[in-house]
mmCIF file of C-alpha atoms in Angstrom:
data_model
loop_
_atom_site.group_PDB
_atom_site.id
_atom_site.type_symbol
_atom_site.label_atom_id
_atom_site.label_comp_id
_atom_site.label_asym_id
_atom_site.label_seq_id
_atom_site.Cartn_x
_atom_site.Cartn_y
_atom_site.Cartn_z
ATOM 1 C CA PRO A 1 73.496 86.937 141.586
ATOM 2 C CA ILE A 2 76.525 86.570 139.336
ATOM 3 C CA LYS A 3 74.208 85.631 136.377
ATOM 4 C CA LEU A 4 72.713 89.160 136.286
ATOM 5 C CA ILE A 5 76.122 90.861 135.834
ATOM 6 C CA PRO A 6 77.386 91.261 132.296
ATOM 7 C CA GLN A 7 80.360 89.056 131.346
ATOM 8 C CA ALA A 8 82.489 92.081 130.424
ATOM 9 C CA ILE A 9 82.062 93.493 134.044
ATOM 10 C CA ILE A 10 82.803 90.011 135.540
ATOM 11 C CA ASP A 11 86.011 89.799 133.474
ATOM 12 C CA LYS A 12 87.125 93.397 133.999
ATOM 13 C CA TYR A 13 86.794 93.217 137.823
ATOM 14 C CA GLU A 14 87.659 89.487 138.171
ATOM 15 C CA LEU A 15 84.403 88.914 140.089
ATOM 16 C CA GLU A 16 84.586 85.047 139.925
ATOM 17 C CA LYS A 17 86.792 85.019 142.927
ATOM 18 C CA PHE A 18 84.104 86.770 145.002
ATOM 19 C CA VAL A 19 81.253 84.352 144.101
ATOM 20 C CA GLU A 20 79.761 82.194 146.760
ATOM 21 C CA ASN A 21 76.644 80.061 146.042
ATOM 22 C CA GLY A 22 76.132 81.997 142.817
ATOM 23 C CA VAL A 23 76.102 85.389 144.505
ATOM 24 C CA VAL A 24 78.814 88.090 144.476
ATOM 25 C CA TYR A 25 79.761 89.347 147.999
ATOM 26 C CA PHE A 26 81.480 92.612 148.831
ATOM 27 C CA GLU A 27 81.785 94.790 151.813
ATOM 28 C CA VAL A 28 81.516 98.474 151.071
ATOM 29 C CA ASN A 29 84.326 100.259 152.929
ATOM 30 C CA LYS A 30 83.991 103.581 151.054
ATOM 31 C CA GLY A 31 81.034 105.166 149.351
ATOM 32 C CA MET A 32 80.289 108.787 148.552
ATOM 33 C CA TYR A 33 81.313 109.829 152.041
ATOM 34 C CA GLY A 34 82.014 113.501 152.275
ATOM 35 C CA LEU A 35 79.496 114.393 149.677
ATOM 36 C CA PRO A 36 76.698 116.092 151.601
ATOM 37 C CA GLN A 37 74.027 115.398 149.022
ATOM 38 C CA ALA A 38 74.982 111.674 148.602
ATOM 39 C CA GLY A 39 72.097 110.389 150.584
ATOM 40 C CA LYS A 40 69.580 112.627 148.872
ATOM 41 C CA LEU A 41 70.892 111.581 145.473
ATOM 42 C CA ALA A 42 70.746 107.907 146.319
ATOM 43 C CA ASN A 43 67.194 108.283 147.707
ATOM 44 C CA ASP A 44 66.026 110.216 144.581
ATOM 45 C CA GLN A 45 67.427 107.379 142.412
ATOM 46 C CA LEU A 46 65.488 104.777 144.484
ATOM 47 C CA ILE A 47 62.334 106.703 144.196
ATOM 48 C CA GLU A 48 62.666 107.025 140.434
ATOM 49 C CA PHE A 49 63.449 103.341 139.985
ATOM 50 C CA LEU A 50 61.200 101.657 142.527
ATOM 51 C CA ASN A 51 58.018 103.748 142.508
ATOM 52 C CA PRO A 52 56.898 102.496 139.064
ATOM 53 C CA HIS A 53 57.181 98.892 140.429
ATOM 54 C CA GLY A 54 54.898 99.548 143.428
ATOM 55 C CA TYR A 55 57.567 100.286 146.064
ATOM 56 C CA ASN A 56 57.110 103.363 148.166
ATOM 57 C CA GLU A 57 59.089 104.967 150.916
ATOM 58 C CA CYS A 58 57.118 105.060 154.232
ATOM 59 C CA PRO A 59 56.085 108.690 154.935
ATOM 60 C CA ILE A 60 57.041 108.501 158.667
ATOM 61 C CA THR A 61 60.168 106.365 158.439
ATOM 62 C CA PRO A 62 62.691 107.623 155.957
ATOM 63 C CA GLY A 63 64.596 104.861 154.366
ATOM 64 C CA LEU A 64 61.876 102.171 155.045
ATOM 65 C CA TRP A 65 60.257 100.989 151.796
ATOM 66 C CA ARG A 66 57.120 98.785 151.323
ATOM 67 C CA HIS A 67 55.392 97.406 148.296
ATOM 68 C CA GLU A 68 51.835 98.327 147.727
ATOM 69 C CA THR A 69 50.422 94.743 147.644
ATOM 70 C CA ARG A 70 53.285 92.403 148.401
ATOM 71 C CA ASP A 71 54.423 91.415 151.875
ATOM 72 C CA ILE A 72 57.956 92.841 151.483
ATOM 73 C CA THR A 73 59.708 95.570 153.272
ATOM 74 C CA PHE A 74 63.290 96.783 153.011
ATOM 75 C CA CYS A 75 65.388 99.396 154.692
ATOM 76 C CA LEU A 76 68.348 101.331 153.439
ATOM 77 C CA VAL A 77 70.336 103.424 155.841
ATOM 78 C CA VAL A 78 73.547 104.919 154.460
ATOM 79 C CA ASP A 79 75.182 101.683 153.131
ATOM 80 C CA ASP A 80 73.265 99.140 155.191
ATOM 81 C CA PHE A 81 70.429 97.127 153.471
ATOM 82 C CA ALA A 82 68.007 94.757 155.041
ATOM 83 C CA ILE A 83 64.983 92.917 153.489
ATOM 84 C CA LYS A 84 62.037 91.355 155.307
ATOM 85 C CA TYR A 85 59.773 89.030 153.235
ATOM 86 C CA THR A 86 57.438 86.087 153.810
ATOM 87 C CA ASN A 87 57.233 84.789 150.285
ATOM 88 C CA ILE A 88 60.129 84.073 147.967
ATOM 89 C CA ASN A 89 58.162 85.385 145.034
ATOM 90 C CA ASP A 90 58.064 88.803 146.646
ATOM 91 C CA LEU A 91 61.817 88.726 147.027
ATOM 92 C CA ASN A 92 62.237 87.751 143.504
ATOM 93 C CA HIS A 93 59.964 90.643 142.469
ATOM 94 C CA LEU A 94 62.210 93.155 144.299
ATOM 95 C CA HIS A 95 65.375 91.500 142.826
ATOM 96 C CA ASN A 96 64.031 91.632 139.266
#
Protein backbone atom coordinates (compact mmCIF):
# COMPACT_ATOMS: atom_id res chain seq x y z
CA PRO A 1 0.00 0.00 0.00
CA ILE A 2 1.11 3.52 -0.83
CA LYS A 3 0.54 4.60 2.79
CA LEU A 4 3.52 2.46 3.87
CA ILE A 5 5.96 4.20 1.55
CA PRO A 6 7.74 7.30 2.88
CA GLN A 7 6.64 10.52 1.19
CA ALA A 8 10.22 11.28 0.11
CA ILE A 9 10.30 8.02 -1.90
CA ILE A 10 6.84 8.68 -3.35
CA ASP A 11 7.98 12.12 -4.50
CA LYS A 12 11.40 11.04 -5.78
CA TYR A 13 10.02 8.24 -7.95
CA GLU A 14 6.65 9.89 -8.74
CA LEU A 15 4.75 6.86 -7.47
CA GLU A 16 1.33 8.53 -7.42
CA LYS A 17 0.86 7.74 -11.10
CA PHE A 18 1.26 4.01 -10.36
CA VAL A 19 -1.35 3.83 -7.57
CA GLU A 20 -4.56 1.89 -8.05
CA ASN A 21 -6.97 1.38 -5.15
CA GLY A 22 -4.32 2.58 -2.71
CA VAL A 23 -1.68 0.11 -3.89
CA VAL A 24 1.41 0.71 -6.03
CA TYR A 25 1.69 -1.73 -8.93
CA PHE A 26 4.87 -2.51 -10.86
CA GLU A 27 6.05 -5.25 -13.12
CA VAL A 28 9.63 -6.30 -12.50
CA ASN A 29 11.40 -6.61 -15.84
CA LYS A 30 14.91 -6.76 -14.50
CA GLY A 31 16.24 -7.94 -11.18
CA MET A 32 19.60 -9.21 -10.09
CA TYR A 33 19.81 -11.43 -13.15
CA GLY A 34 23.27 -12.60 -13.94
CA LEU A 35 24.34 -12.52 -10.33
CA PRO A 36 24.71 -16.23 -9.52
CA GLN A 37 24.15 -15.76 -5.80
CA ALA A 38 21.10 -13.46 -6.13
CA GLY A 39 18.58 -16.16 -5.18
CA LYS A 40 20.61 -17.24 -2.17
CA LEU A 41 21.05 -13.64 -1.01
CA ALA A 42 17.32 -12.93 -1.31
CA ASN A 43 16.43 -16.15 0.50
CA ASP A 44 18.87 -15.40 3.32
CA GLN A 45 17.24 -11.99 3.76
CA LEU A 46 13.79 -13.57 3.89
CA ILE A 47 14.92 -16.04 6.55
CA GLU A 48 16.45 -13.28 8.65
CA PHE A 49 13.37 -11.09 8.39
CA LEU A 50 10.53 -13.64 8.54
CA ASN A 51 11.69 -16.32 10.99
CA PRO A 52 11.35 -14.07 14.05
CA HIS A 53 7.69 -13.50 13.06
CA GLY A 54 6.82 -17.20 12.84
CA TYR A 55 7.31 -17.75 9.12
CA ASN A 56 9.48 -20.68 8.08
CA GLU A 57 10.53 -22.06 4.73
CA CYS A 58 9.17 -25.56 4.15
CA PRO A 59 12.01 -28.08 4.39
CA ILE A 60 10.96 -30.11 1.35
CA THR A 61 9.80 -27.28 -0.95
CA PRO A 62 12.30 -24.43 -1.33
CA GLY A 63 10.59 -21.07 -1.75
CA LEU A 64 7.38 -22.18 -0.01
CA TRP A 65 6.83 -20.45 3.33
CA ARG A 66 4.27 -21.14 6.06
CA HIS A 67 3.42 -19.54 9.35
CA GLU A 68 3.75 -21.63 12.52
CA THR A 69 0.16 -21.02 13.70
CA ARG A 70 -1.64 -18.96 11.04
CA ASP A 71 -3.35 -20.38 7.94
CA ILE A 72 -1.18 -18.52 5.46
CA THR A 73 1.29 -19.81 2.91
CA PHE A 74 3.28 -17.95 0.32
CA CYS A 75 5.67 -18.86 -2.41
CA LEU A 76 8.56 -16.90 -3.88
CA VAL A 77 10.19 -18.20 -7.04
CA VAL A 78 12.72 -15.88 -8.66
CA ASP A 79 10.53 -12.76 -8.97
CA ASP A 80 7.07 -14.34 -8.76
CA PHE A 81 5.18 -14.09 -5.49
CA ALA A 82 1.89 -15.76 -4.52
CA ILE A 83 -0.01 -15.76 -1.23
CA LYS A 84 -2.72 -18.19 -0.04
CA TYR A 85 -4.71 -17.23 3.02
CA THR A 86 -8.16 -17.88 4.49
CA ASN A 87 -8.32 -15.02 6.99
CA ILE A 88 -7.65 -11.37 6.21
CA ASN A 89 -6.00 -10.98 9.62
CA ASP A 90 -3.36 -13.51 8.57
CA LEU A 91 -2.66 -11.54 5.41
CA ASN A 92 -2.37 -8.35 7.45
CA HIS A 93 0.09 -10.11 9.76
CA LEU A 94 2.33 -10.98 6.81
CA HIS A 95 1.97 -7.49 5.39
CA ASN A 96 2.87 -5.78 8.65
